[in-house]
mmCIF file of C-alpha atoms and ligand atoms in Angstrom:
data_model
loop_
_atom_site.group_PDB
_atom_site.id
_atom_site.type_symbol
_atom_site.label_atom_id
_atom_site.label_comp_id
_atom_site.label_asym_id
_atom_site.label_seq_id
_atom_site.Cartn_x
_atom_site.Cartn_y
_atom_site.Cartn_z
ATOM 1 C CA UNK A 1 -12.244 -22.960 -3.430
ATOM 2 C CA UNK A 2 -9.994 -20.113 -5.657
ATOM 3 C CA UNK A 3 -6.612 -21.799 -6.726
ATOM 4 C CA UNK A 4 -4.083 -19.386 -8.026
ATOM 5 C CA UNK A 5 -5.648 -19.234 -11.472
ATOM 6 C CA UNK A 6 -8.584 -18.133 -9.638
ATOM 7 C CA UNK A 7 -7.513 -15.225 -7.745
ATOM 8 C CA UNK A 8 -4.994 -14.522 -10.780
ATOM 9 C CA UNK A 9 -8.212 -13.211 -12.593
ATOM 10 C CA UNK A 10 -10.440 -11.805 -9.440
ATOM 11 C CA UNK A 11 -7.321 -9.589 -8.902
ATOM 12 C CA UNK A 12 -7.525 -6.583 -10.975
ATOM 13 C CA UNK A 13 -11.052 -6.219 -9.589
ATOM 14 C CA UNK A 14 -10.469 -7.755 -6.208
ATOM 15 C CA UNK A 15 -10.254 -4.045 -4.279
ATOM 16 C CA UNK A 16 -13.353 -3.357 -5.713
ATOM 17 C CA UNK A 17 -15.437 -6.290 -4.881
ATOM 18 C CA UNK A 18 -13.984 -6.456 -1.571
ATOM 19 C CA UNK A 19 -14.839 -2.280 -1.098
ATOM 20 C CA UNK A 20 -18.560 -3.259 -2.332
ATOM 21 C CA UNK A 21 -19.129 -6.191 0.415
ATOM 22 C CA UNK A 22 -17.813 -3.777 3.189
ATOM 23 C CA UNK A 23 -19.558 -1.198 2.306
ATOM 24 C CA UNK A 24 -22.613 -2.555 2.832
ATOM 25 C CA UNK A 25 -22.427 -4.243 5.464
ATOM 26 C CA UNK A 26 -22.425 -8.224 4.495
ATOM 27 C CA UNK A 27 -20.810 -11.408 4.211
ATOM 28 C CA UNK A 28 -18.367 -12.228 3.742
ATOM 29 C CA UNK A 29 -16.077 -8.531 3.945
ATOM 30 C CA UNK A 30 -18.121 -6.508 6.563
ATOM 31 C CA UNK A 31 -15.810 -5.222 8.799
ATOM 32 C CA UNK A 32 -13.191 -5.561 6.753
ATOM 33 C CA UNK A 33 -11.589 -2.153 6.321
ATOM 34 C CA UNK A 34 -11.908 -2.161 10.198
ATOM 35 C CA UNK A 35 -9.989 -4.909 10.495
ATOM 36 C CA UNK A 36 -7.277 -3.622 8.089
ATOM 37 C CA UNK A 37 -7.516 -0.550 10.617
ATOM 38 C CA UNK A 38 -6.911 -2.096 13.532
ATOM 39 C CA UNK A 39 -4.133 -4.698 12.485
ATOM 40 C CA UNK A 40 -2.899 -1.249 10.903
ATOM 41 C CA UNK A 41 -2.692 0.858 14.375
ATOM 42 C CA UNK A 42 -1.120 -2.077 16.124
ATOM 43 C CA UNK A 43 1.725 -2.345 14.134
ATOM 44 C CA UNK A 44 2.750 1.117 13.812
ATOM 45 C CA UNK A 45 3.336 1.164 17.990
ATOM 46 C CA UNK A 46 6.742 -0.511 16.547
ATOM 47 C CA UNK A 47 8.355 2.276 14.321
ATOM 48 C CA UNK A 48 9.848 0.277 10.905
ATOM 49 C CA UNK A 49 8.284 -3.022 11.925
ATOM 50 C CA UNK A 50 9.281 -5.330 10.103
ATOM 51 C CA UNK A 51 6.589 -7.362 8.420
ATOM 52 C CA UNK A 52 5.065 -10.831 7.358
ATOM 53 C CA UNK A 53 2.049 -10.871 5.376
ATOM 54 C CA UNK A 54 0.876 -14.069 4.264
ATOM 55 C CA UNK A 55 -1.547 -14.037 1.411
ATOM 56 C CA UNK A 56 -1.055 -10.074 0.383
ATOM 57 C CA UNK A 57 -3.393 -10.130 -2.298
ATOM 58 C CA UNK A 58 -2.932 -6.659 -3.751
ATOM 59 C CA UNK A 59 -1.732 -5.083 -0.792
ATOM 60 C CA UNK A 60 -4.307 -3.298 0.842
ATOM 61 C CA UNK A 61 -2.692 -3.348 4.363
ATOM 62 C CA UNK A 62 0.877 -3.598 3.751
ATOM 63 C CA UNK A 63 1.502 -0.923 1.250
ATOM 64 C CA UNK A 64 0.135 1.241 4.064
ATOM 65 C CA UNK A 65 2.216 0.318 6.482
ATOM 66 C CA UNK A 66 5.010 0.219 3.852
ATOM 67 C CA UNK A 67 4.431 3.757 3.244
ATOM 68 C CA UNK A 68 4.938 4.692 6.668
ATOM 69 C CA UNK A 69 8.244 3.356 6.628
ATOM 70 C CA UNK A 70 7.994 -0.321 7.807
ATOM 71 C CA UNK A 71 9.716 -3.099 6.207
ATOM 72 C CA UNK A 72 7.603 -5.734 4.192
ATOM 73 C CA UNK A 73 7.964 -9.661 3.580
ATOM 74 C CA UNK A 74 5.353 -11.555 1.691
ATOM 75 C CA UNK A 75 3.967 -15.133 0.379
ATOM 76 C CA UNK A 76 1.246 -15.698 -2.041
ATOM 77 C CA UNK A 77 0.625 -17.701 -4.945
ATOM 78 C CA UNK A 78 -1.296 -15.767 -7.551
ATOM 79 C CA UNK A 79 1.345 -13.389 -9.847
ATOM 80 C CA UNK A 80 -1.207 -11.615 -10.589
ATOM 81 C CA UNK A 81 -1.942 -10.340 -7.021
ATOM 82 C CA UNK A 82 2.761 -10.072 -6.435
ATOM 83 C CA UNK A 83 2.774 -7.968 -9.363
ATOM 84 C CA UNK A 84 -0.371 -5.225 -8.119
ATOM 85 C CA UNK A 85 1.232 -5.465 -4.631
ATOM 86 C CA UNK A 86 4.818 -5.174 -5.910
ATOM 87 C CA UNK A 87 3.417 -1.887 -7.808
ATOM 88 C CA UNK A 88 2.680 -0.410 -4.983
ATOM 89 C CA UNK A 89 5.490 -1.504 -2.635
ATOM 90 C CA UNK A 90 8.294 -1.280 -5.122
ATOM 91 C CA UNK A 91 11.259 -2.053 -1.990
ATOM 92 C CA UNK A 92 9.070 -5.102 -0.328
ATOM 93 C CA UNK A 93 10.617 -8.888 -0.644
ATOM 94 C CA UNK A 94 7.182 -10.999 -2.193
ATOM 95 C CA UNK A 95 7.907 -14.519 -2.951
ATOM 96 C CA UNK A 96 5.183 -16.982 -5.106
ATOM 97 C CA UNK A 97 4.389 -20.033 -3.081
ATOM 98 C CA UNK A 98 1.639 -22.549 -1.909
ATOM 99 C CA UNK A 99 1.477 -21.599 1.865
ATOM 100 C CA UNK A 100 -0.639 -25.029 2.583
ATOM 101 C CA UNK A 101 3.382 -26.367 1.798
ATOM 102 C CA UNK A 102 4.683 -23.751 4.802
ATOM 103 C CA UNK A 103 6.893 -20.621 3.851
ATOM 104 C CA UNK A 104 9.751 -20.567 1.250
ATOM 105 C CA UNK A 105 12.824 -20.813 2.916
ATOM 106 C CA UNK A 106 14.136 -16.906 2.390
ATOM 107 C CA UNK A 107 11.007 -16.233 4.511
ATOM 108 C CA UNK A 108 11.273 -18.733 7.719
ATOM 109 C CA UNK A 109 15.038 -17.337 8.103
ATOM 110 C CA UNK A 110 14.064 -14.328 8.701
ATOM 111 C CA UNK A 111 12.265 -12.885 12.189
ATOM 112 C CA UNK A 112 9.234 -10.493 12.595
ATOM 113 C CA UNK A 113 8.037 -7.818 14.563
ATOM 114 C CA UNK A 114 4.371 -8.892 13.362
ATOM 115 C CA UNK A 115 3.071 -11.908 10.951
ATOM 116 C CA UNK A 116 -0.507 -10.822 9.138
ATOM 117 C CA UNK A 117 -2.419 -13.059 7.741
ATOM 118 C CA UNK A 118 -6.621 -11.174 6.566
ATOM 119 C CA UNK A 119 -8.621 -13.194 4.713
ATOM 120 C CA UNK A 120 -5.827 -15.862 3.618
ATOM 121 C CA UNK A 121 -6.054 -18.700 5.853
ATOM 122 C CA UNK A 122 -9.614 -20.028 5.526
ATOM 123 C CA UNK A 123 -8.291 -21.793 2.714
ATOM 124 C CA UNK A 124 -6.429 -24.137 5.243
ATOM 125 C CA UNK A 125 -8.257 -26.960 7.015
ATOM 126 C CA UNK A 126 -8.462 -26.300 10.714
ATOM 127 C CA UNK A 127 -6.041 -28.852 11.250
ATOM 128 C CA UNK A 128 -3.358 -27.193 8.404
ATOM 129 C CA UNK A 129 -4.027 -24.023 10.309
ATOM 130 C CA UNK A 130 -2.871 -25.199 13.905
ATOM 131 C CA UNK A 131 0.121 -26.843 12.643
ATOM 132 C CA UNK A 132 0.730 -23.721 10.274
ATOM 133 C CA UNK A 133 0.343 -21.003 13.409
ATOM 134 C CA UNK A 134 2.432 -23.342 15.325
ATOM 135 C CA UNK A 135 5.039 -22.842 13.258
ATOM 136 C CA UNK A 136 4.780 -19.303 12.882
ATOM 137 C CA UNK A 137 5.405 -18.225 16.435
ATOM 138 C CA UNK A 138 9.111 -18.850 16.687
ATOM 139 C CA UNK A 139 9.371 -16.821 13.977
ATOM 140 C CA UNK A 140 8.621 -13.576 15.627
ATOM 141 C CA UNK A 141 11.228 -11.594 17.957
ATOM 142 C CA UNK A 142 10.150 -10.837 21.289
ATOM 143 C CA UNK A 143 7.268 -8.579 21.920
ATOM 144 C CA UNK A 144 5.814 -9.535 18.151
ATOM 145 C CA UNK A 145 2.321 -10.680 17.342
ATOM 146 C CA UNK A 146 0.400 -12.807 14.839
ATOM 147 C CA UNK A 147 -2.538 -10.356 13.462
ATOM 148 C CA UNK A 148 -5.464 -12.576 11.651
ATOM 149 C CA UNK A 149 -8.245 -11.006 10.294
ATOM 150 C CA UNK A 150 -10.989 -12.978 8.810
ATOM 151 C CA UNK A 151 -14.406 -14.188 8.239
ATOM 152 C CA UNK A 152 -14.294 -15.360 11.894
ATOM 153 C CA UNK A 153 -16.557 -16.499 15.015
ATOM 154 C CA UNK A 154 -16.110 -16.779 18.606
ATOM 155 C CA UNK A 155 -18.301 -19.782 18.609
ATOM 156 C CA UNK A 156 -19.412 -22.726 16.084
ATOM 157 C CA UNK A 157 -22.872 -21.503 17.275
ATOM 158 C CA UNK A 158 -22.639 -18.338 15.941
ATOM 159 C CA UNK A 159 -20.918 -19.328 12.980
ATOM 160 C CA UNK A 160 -23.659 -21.670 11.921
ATOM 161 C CA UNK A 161 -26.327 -18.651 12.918
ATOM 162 C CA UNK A 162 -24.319 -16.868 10.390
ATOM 163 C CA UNK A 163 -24.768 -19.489 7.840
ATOM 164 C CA UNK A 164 -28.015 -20.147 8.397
ATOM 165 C CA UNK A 165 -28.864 -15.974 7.520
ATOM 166 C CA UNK A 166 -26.235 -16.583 4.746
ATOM 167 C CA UNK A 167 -27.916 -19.164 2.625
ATOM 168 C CA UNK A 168 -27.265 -19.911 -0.699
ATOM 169 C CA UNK A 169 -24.280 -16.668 -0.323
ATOM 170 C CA UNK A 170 -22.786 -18.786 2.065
ATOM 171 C CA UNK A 171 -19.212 -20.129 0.744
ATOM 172 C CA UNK A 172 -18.611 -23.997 1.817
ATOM 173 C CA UNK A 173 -15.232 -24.171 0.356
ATOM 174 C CA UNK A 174 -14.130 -21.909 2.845
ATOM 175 C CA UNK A 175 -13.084 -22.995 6.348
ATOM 176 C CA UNK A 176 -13.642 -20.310 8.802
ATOM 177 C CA UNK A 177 -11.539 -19.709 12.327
ATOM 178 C CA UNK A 178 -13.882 -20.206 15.261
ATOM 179 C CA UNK A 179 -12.181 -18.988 18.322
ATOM 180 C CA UNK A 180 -13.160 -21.439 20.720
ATOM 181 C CA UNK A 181 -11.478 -24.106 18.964
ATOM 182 C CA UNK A 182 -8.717 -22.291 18.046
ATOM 183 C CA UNK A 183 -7.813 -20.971 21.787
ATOM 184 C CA UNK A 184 -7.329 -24.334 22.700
ATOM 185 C CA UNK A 185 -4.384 -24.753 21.574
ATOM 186 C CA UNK A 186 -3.409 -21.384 21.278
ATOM 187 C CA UNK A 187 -4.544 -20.355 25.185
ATOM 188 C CA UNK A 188 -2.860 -16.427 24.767
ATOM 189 C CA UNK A 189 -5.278 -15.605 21.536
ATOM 190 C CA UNK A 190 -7.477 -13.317 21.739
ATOM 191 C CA UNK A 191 -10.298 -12.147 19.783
ATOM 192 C CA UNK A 192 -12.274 -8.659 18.801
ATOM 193 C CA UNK A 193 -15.628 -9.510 16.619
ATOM 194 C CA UNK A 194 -15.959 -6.684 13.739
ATOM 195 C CA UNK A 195 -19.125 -7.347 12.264
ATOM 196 C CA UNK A 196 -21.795 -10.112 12.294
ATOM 197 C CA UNK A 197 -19.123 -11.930 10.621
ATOM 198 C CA UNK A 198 -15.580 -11.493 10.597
ATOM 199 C CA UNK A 199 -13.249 -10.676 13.694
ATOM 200 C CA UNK A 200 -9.576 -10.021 14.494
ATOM 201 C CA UNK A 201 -7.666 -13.006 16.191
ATOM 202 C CA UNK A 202 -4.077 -11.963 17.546
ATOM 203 C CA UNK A 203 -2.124 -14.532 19.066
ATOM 204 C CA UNK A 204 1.025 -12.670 20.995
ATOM 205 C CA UNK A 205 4.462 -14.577 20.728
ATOM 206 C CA UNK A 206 4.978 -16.547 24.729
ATOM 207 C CA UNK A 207 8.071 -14.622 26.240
HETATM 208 C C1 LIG B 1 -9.095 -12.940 -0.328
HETATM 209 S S1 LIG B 1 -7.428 -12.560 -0.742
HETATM 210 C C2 LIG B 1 -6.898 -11.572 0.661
HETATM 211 C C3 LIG B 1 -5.828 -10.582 0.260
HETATM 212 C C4 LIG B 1 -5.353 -9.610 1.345
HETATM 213 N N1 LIG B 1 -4.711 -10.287 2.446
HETATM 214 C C5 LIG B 1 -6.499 -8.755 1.841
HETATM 215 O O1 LIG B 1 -6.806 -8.776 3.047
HETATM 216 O O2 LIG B 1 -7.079 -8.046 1.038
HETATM 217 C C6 LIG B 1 -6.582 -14.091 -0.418
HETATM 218 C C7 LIG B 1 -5.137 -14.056 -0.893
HETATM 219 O O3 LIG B 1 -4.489 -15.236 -0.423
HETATM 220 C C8 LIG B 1 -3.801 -15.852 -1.497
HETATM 221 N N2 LIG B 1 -3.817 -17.301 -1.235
HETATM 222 C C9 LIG B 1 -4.891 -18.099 -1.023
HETATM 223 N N3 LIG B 1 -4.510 -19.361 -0.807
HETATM 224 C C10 LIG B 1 -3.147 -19.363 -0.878
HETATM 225 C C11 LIG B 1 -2.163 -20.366 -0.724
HETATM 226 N N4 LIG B 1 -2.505 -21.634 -0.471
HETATM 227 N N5 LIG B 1 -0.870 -20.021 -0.844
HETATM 228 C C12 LIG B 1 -0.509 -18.723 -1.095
HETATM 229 N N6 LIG B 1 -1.393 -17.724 -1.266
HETATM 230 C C13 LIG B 1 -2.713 -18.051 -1.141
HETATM 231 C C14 LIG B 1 -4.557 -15.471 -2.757
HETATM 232 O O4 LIG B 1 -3.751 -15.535 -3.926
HETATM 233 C C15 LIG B 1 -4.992 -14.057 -2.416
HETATM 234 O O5 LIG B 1 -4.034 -13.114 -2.822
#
């Protein structure tokens, strides 16, 4: 599994590499411009959202959406990846910290039209990633949504198909969201697959 060393040096070539797997077609980013897309079009039905995103990397998403005029908060832990992202969004508030700790403090007192979190949180345990979405709700305002797009499957079935085609390619450091498990204890989740591989889980705030 990257630390923040590790994605400290993949991140000058990071939109690159990520481009490249999209592009054609396989593991682990196909789909994931789509996803970006999506999460993208959602959050733009709230003019000036205001905006989570945990594990920005360089940006991809939220510099779009801070371009068209909403705000932008942000944790990650490589400075590589704050200072690409901070290029591009000069105005957005990006703090450095370990999210498998929770959120830095200037972050949880704040509240959110929508909380993003693509291709972050497989570096959570399943268990670190319940407890971690369960605190996350209560920080959006009414109406708001928790956007995760990811290597993803809507069963461990098809998750271990996907392995199985996969191979040696296949990362076991990383711990992938199957939606079955993770709709039972969030039951308002839903999910939209993308590719073979990778699918967009939103989990709406309750009331
Ligand atoms: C694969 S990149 C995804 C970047 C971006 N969200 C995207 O969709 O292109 C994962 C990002 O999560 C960050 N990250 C991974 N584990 C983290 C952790 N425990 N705490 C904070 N950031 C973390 C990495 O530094 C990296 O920027």
């Amino acid at each position: 599994m990257l630390d923040k060393t590790g994605f400290d040096l993949w991140a000058n070539g990071y939109d690159e590499s990520v481009g490249l797997s999209d592009t054609s077609n396989t593991y682990p980013f196909a789909g994931y411009k789509q996803i970006l897309n999506s999460i993208y079009q959602g959050i733009l039905q709230t003019p000036g959202a205001e905006v989570l995103d945990i594990g920005f990397g360089t940006g991809v998403l939220t510099s779009r959406l801070y371009q068209q005029g909403c705000r932008i908060w942000g944790q990650d832990f490589s400075r590589r990846m704050i200072e690409l992202a901070q290029q591009k969004m000069p105005g957005a508030h990006l703090y450095c910290g370990d999210f498998s700790q929770g959120l830095v403090q200037e972050l949880t007192a704040r509240r959110y039209d929508a909380i993003v979190a693509t291709y972050s949180l497989h570096h959570l345990t399943d268990l670190q990633k319940w407890e971690f979405l369960r605190d996350l709700l209560p920080l959006l305002r009414p109406g708001g949504r928790i956007y995760i797009g990811d290597v993803a499957f809507r069963t461990r079935r098809e998750l271990n198909q996907c392995r199985a085609v996969c191979g040696e390619r296949w990362d076991e450091d990383e711990i992938y969201f199957v939606f079955e498990e993770l709709q039972a204890h969030f039951a308002q989740a839903s999910f939209t697959p993308f590719s073979s591989c990778s699918g967009l889980i939103e989990i709406p705030r309750c009331l």
